[in-house]
PDB file of C-alpha atoms in Angstrom:
ATOM      1  CA  UNK A   1      -8.467  20.393  95.430  1.00 54.00           C
ATOM      2  CA  UNK A   2      -4.770  21.103  95.476  1.00 50.00           C
ATOM      3  CA  UNK A   3      -3.131  22.039  92.205  1.00 52.00           C
ATOM      4  CA  UNK A   4      -0.970  19.414  90.502  1.00 53.00           C
ATOM      5  CA  UNK A   5       2.035  20.173  92.623  1.00 53.00           C
ATOM      6  CA  UNK A   6       2.900  16.674  93.777  1.00 58.00           C
ATOM      7  CA  UNK A   7       6.601  16.097  93.608  1.00 58.00           C
ATOM      8  CA  UNK A   8       6.634  12.341  93.429  1.00 65.00           C
ATOM      9  CA  UNK A   9      10.203  11.077  93.155  1.00 66.00           C
ATOM     10  CA  UNK A  10       9.084   7.581  92.221  1.00 80.00           C
ATOM     11  CA  UNK A  11       7.141   8.837  89.189  1.00 88.00           C
ATOM     12  CA  UNK A  12       7.933   6.878  86.065  1.00 89.00           C
ATOM     13  CA  UNK A  13       8.410   8.935  82.935  1.00 91.00           C
ATOM     14  CA  UNK A  14       7.374   7.381  79.605  1.00 90.00           C
ATOM     15  CA  UNK A  15      10.851   7.686  78.136  1.00 89.00           C
ATOM     16  CA  UNK A  16      12.284   6.034  81.200  1.00 90.00           C
ATOM     17  CA  UNK A  17       9.991   3.122  80.612  1.00 89.00           C
ATOM     18  CA  UNK A  18      11.155   2.840  77.015  1.00 89.00           C
ATOM     19  CA  UNK A  19      14.741   3.055  78.216  1.00 89.00           C
ATOM     20  CA  UNK A  20      14.143   0.087  80.494  1.00 91.00           C
ATOM     21  CA  UNK A  21      13.082  -1.925  77.472  1.00 91.00           C
ATOM     22  CA  UNK A  22      16.381  -1.530  75.668  1.00 93.00           C
ATOM     23  CA  UNK A  23      17.668  -5.007  74.978  1.00 93.00           C
ATOM     24  CA  UNK A  24      14.236  -6.598  75.241  1.00 95.00           C
ATOM     25  CA  UNK A  25      11.816  -7.732  72.551  1.00 95.00           C
ATOM     26  CA  UNK A  26       9.079  -5.208  72.102  1.00 95.00           C
ATOM     27  CA  UNK A  27       5.857  -5.029  70.158  1.00 95.00           C
ATOM     28  CA  UNK A  28       5.054  -1.760  68.425  1.00 95.00           C
ATOM     29  CA  UNK A  29       1.598  -0.845  67.149  1.00 94.00           C
ATOM     30  CA  UNK A  30       1.522   1.630  64.273  1.00 91.00           C
ATOM     31  CA  UNK A  31      -1.164   4.100  63.293  1.00 89.00           C
ATOM     32  CA  UNK A  32      -1.897   1.947  60.257  1.00 86.00           C
ATOM     33  CA  UNK A  33      -2.871  -1.723  60.458  1.00 83.00           C
ATOM     34  CA  UNK A  34       0.664  -2.778  61.082  1.00 88.00           C
ATOM     35  CA  UNK A  35       2.669  -4.062  64.006  1.00 91.00           C
ATOM     36  CA  UNK A  36       6.378  -4.447  64.423  1.00 92.00           C
ATOM     37  CA  UNK A  37       8.112  -6.892  66.747  1.00 94.00           C
ATOM     38  CA  UNK A  38      11.800  -6.569  67.420  1.00 95.00           C
ATOM     39  CA  UNK A  39      14.625  -6.109  69.877  1.00 95.00           C
ATOM     40  CA  UNK A  40      15.045  -2.521  70.977  1.00 94.00           C
ATOM     41  CA  UNK A  41      18.553  -1.187  70.464  1.00 92.00           C
ATOM     42  CA  UNK A  42      17.904   2.477  71.109  1.00 92.00           C
ATOM     43  CA  UNK A  43      15.638   5.444  70.656  1.00 90.00           C
ATOM     44  CA  UNK A  44      15.711   9.232  70.711  1.00 89.00           C
ATOM     45  CA  UNK A  45      13.569  12.095  72.009  1.00 87.00           C
ATOM     46  CA  UNK A  46      11.173  11.757  69.088  1.00 86.00           C
ATOM     47  CA  UNK A  47      10.775   8.055  69.849  1.00 89.00           C
ATOM     48  CA  UNK A  48      12.318   7.072  66.567  1.00 90.00           C
ATOM     49  CA  UNK A  49      13.449   3.543  67.362  1.00 91.00           C
ATOM     50  CA  UNK A  50      16.349   1.394  66.265  1.00 91.00           C
ATOM     51  CA  UNK A  51      15.268  -2.250  66.230  1.00 92.00           C
ATOM     52  CA  UNK A  52      16.920  -5.540  65.409  1.00 92.00           C
ATOM     53  CA  UNK A  53      15.639  -8.909  64.257  1.00 92.00           C
ATOM     54  CA  UNK A  54      12.383  -7.373  63.150  1.00 93.00           C
ATOM     55  CA  UNK A  55       9.154  -9.026  62.032  1.00 92.00           C
ATOM     56  CA  UNK A  56       6.456  -6.962  60.433  1.00 90.00           C
ATOM     57  CA  UNK A  57       2.779  -7.952  60.756  1.00 88.00           C
ATOM     58  CA  UNK A  58      -0.081  -6.727  58.601  1.00 84.00           C
ATOM     59  CA  UNK A  59      -3.224  -6.901  60.705  1.00 81.00           C
ATOM     60  CA  UNK A  60      -6.082  -6.863  58.213  1.00 78.00           C
ATOM     61  CA  UNK A  61      -5.051  -9.403  55.563  1.00 76.00           C
ATOM     62  CA  UNK A  62      -3.756 -11.561  58.427  1.00 77.00           C
ATOM     63  CA  UNK A  63      -0.335 -12.369  57.149  1.00 78.00           C
ATOM     64  CA  UNK A  64       3.181 -12.114  58.435  1.00 75.00           C
ATOM     65  CA  UNK A  65       5.430  -9.979  56.307  1.00 77.00           C
ATOM     66  CA  UNK A  66       9.169 -10.189  55.781  1.00 75.00           C
ATOM     67  CA  UNK A  67      11.368 -10.988  58.725  1.00 77.00           C
ATOM     68  CA  UNK A  68      14.045  -8.324  58.467  1.00 78.00           C
ATOM     69  CA  UNK A  69      17.217  -9.127  60.304  1.00 71.00           C
ATOM     70  CA  UNK A  70      19.974  -6.559  60.751  1.00 80.00           C
ATOM     71  CA  UNK A  71      18.597  -3.300  61.890  1.00 87.00           C
ATOM     72  CA  UNK A  72      15.838  -0.892  61.118  1.00 90.00           C
ATOM     73  CA  UNK A  73      15.173   2.678  62.034  1.00 89.00           C
ATOM     74  CA  UNK A  74      11.465   3.074  62.691  1.00 90.00           C
ATOM     75  CA  UNK A  75      10.096   6.566  62.249  1.00 88.00           C
ATOM     76  CA  UNK A  76       8.375   7.678  65.456  1.00 88.00           C
ATOM     77  CA  UNK A  77       5.732   9.671  63.549  1.00 86.00           C
ATOM     78  CA  UNK A  78       3.601   6.615  62.932  1.00 88.00           C
ATOM     79  CA  UNK A  79       3.981   4.800  66.215  1.00 91.00           C
ATOM     80  CA  UNK A  80       0.797   4.546  68.268  1.00 92.00           C
ATOM     81  CA  UNK A  81       1.779   2.275  71.109  1.00 91.00           C
ATOM     82  CA  UNK A  82       4.705   0.307  72.389  1.00 91.00           C
TER      83      UNK A  82
ATOM     84  CA  UNK B   1      24.743  -9.869  68.389  1.00 44.00           C
ATOM     85  CA  UNK B   2      25.905  -6.446  69.514  1.00 46.00           C
ATOM     86  CA  UNK B   3      23.409  -4.922  71.884  1.00 47.00           C
ATOM     87  CA  UNK B   4      25.102  -1.619  72.563  1.00 50.00           C
ATOM     88  CA  UNK B   5      22.741   1.189  73.380  1.00 58.00           C
ATOM     89  CA  UNK B   6      22.424   2.890  70.053  1.00 60.00           C
ATOM     90  CA  UNK B   7      20.541   6.013  69.272  1.00 81.00           C
ATOM     91  CA  UNK B   8      19.040   6.697  65.837  1.00 80.00           C
ATOM     92  CA  UNK B   9      21.715   9.288  65.024  1.00 78.00           C
ATOM     93  CA  UNK B  10      24.489   6.778  65.633  1.00 81.00           C
ATOM     94  CA  UNK B  11      22.635   4.255  63.536  1.00 81.00           C
ATOM     95  CA  UNK B  12      22.378   6.717  60.670  1.00 81.00           C
ATOM     96  CA  UNK B  13      26.082   7.543  60.699  1.00 83.00           C
ATOM     97  CA  UNK B  14      26.825   3.865  60.594  1.00 85.00           C
ATOM     98  CA  UNK B  15      24.757   2.991  57.557  1.00 87.00           C
ATOM     99  CA  UNK B  16      25.790   5.673  55.134  1.00 91.00           C
ATOM    100  CA  UNK B  17      27.270   3.957  52.094  1.00 92.00           C
ATOM    101  CA  UNK B  18      25.464   0.647  52.743  1.00 91.00           C
ATOM    102  CA  UNK B  19      22.632  -0.785  50.683  1.00 91.00           C
ATOM    103  CA  UNK B  20      19.335  -0.039  52.360  1.00 91.00           C
ATOM    104  CA  UNK B  21      15.611  -0.418  51.895  1.00 89.00           C
ATOM    105  CA  UNK B  22      13.486   2.636  52.597  1.00 88.00           C
ATOM    106  CA  UNK B  23       9.856   1.834  53.217  1.00 85.00           C
ATOM    107  CA  UNK B  24       7.343   4.639  52.866  1.00 83.00           C
ATOM    108  CA  UNK B  25       3.950   5.151  54.450  1.00 79.00           C
ATOM    109  CA  UNK B  26       2.347   4.381  51.096  1.00 79.00           C
ATOM    110  CA  UNK B  27       3.839   0.878  51.109  1.00 78.00           C
ATOM    111  CA  UNK B  28       6.377   1.526  48.367  1.00 85.00           C
ATOM    112  CA  UNK B  29       9.906   0.231  48.914  1.00 86.00           C
ATOM    113  CA  UNK B  30      13.023   1.872  47.618  1.00 89.00           C
ATOM    114  CA  UNK B  31      16.225  -0.140  47.503  1.00 90.00           C
ATOM    115  CA  UNK B  32      19.488   1.644  46.951  1.00 91.00           C
ATOM    116  CA  UNK B  33      22.814   2.664  48.372  1.00 94.00           C
ATOM    117  CA  UNK B  34      22.465   5.331  51.025  1.00 93.00           C
ATOM    118  CA  UNK B  35      24.313   8.418  49.875  1.00 93.00           C
ATOM    119  CA  UNK B  36      23.339  10.719  52.701  1.00 90.00           C
ATOM    120  CA  UNK B  37      20.517  11.828  54.932  1.00 85.00           C
ATOM    121  CA  UNK B  38      19.696  14.549  57.428  1.00 84.00           C
ATOM    122  CA  UNK B  39      17.947  15.047  60.735  1.00 79.00           C
ATOM    123  CA  UNK B  40      14.555  15.263  59.069  1.00 80.00           C
ATOM    124  CA  UNK B  41      15.049  11.820  57.533  1.00 82.00           C
ATOM    125  CA  UNK B  42      15.319  13.272  54.064  1.00 88.00           C
ATOM    126  CA  UNK B  43      17.260  10.606  52.198  1.00 90.00           C
ATOM    127  CA  UNK B  44      19.485  10.561  49.149  1.00 92.00           C
ATOM    128  CA  UNK B  45      19.925   7.181  47.490  1.00 92.00           C
ATOM    129  CA  UNK B  46      21.999   5.967  44.579  1.00 93.00           C
ATOM    130  CA  UNK B  47      21.013   3.259  42.090  1.00 92.00           C
ATOM    131  CA  UNK B  48      17.505   3.089  43.422  1.00 90.00           C
ATOM    132  CA  UNK B  49      14.909   0.524  42.517  1.00 90.00           C
ATOM    133  CA  UNK B  50      11.263   1.108  43.285  1.00 89.00           C
ATOM    134  CA  UNK B  51       9.164  -1.863  44.432  1.00 87.00           C
ATOM    135  CA  UNK B  52       5.410  -1.672  44.766  1.00 83.00           C
ATOM    136  CA  UNK B  53       4.290  -5.283  44.554  1.00 77.00           C
ATOM    137  CA  UNK B  54       6.667  -6.288  41.814  1.00 73.00           C
ATOM    138  CA  UNK B  55       9.421  -4.124  40.492  1.00 75.00           C
ATOM    139  CA  UNK B  56       8.271  -0.925  38.794  1.00 80.00           C
ATOM    140  CA  UNK B  57      10.810   1.720  38.038  1.00 79.00           C
ATOM    141  CA  UNK B  58      14.569   1.691  37.890  1.00 77.00           C
ATOM    142  CA  UNK B  59      16.267   4.880  38.836  1.00 79.00           C
ATOM    143  CA  UNK B  60      19.957   5.281  38.321  1.00 78.00           C
ATOM    144  CA  UNK B  61      21.843   8.186  39.710  1.00 82.00           C
ATOM    145  CA  UNK B  62      20.374   9.991  42.654  1.00 88.00           C
ATOM    146  CA  UNK B  63      16.969   9.649  44.255  1.00 90.00           C
ATOM    147  CA  UNK B  64      15.758  12.071  46.881  1.00 90.00           C
ATOM    148  CA  UNK B  65      13.095  11.011  49.342  1.00 89.00           C
ATOM    149  CA  UNK B  66      11.443  13.627  51.529  1.00 86.00           C
ATOM    150  CA  UNK B  67      11.567  12.888  55.215  1.00 83.00           C
ATOM    151  CA  UNK B  68       7.910  13.228  56.093  1.00 77.00           C
ATOM    152  CA  UNK B  69       7.052  10.192  53.965  1.00 70.00           C
ATOM    153  CA  UNK B  70       9.347   7.795  55.696  1.00 60.00           C
ATOM    154  CA  UNK B  71       7.830   5.132  57.825  1.00 59.00           C
ATOM    155  CA  UNK B  72      10.928   3.117  58.350  1.00 62.00           C
ATOM    156  CA  UNK B  73      14.401   2.809  56.943  1.00 59.00           C
ATOM    157  CA  UNK B  74      15.393  -0.769  56.864  1.00 58.00           C
ATOM    158  CA  UNK B  75      19.083  -1.421  56.791  1.00 51.00           C
ATOM    159  CA  UNK B  76      19.817  -4.868  55.502  1.00 48.00           C
ATOM    160  CA  UNK B  77      22.935  -6.193  53.833  1.00 42.00           C
ATOM    161  CA  UNK B  78      22.062  -7.117  50.292  1.00 39.00           C
ATOM    162  CA  UNK B  79      23.460 -10.535  49.433  1.00 32.00           C
ATOM    163  CA  UNK B  80      27.224 -10.241  49.806  1.00 26.00           C
TER     164      UNK B  80
END
């Protein structure tokens, strides 16, 4: 088996994928039972995310939390999936 | 709605001096005026109020929140 030496120019990097989502509504799953839906304004190398028009969902008690307009900075430490 | 590409560091420069809500991992909210913060998300707030379910403590003066606790910093304009 050849070593992982494939130079594939069409390879999609994860941060590129996130970059493509700027301006779109995205759904973020946290490590805890919480999900965040909002419009992606920007992010950085640590995947801290700046979101707008945000709704926060608690999964277990099955209730929608506050709808926070304006902007939030979401700490990338607790993000599981986007 | 301004949809300029905005990185977290730009966002942070923009909100210094505004009223913010800092939400911690533990579920506690802190509302205050953002005095300053650093690259580790350590935050200094002024005139902070601590909300658990209802309002608990009132802190006047400076409050320092260590960066590793922060889950999100919510920047919302308190009723103008």
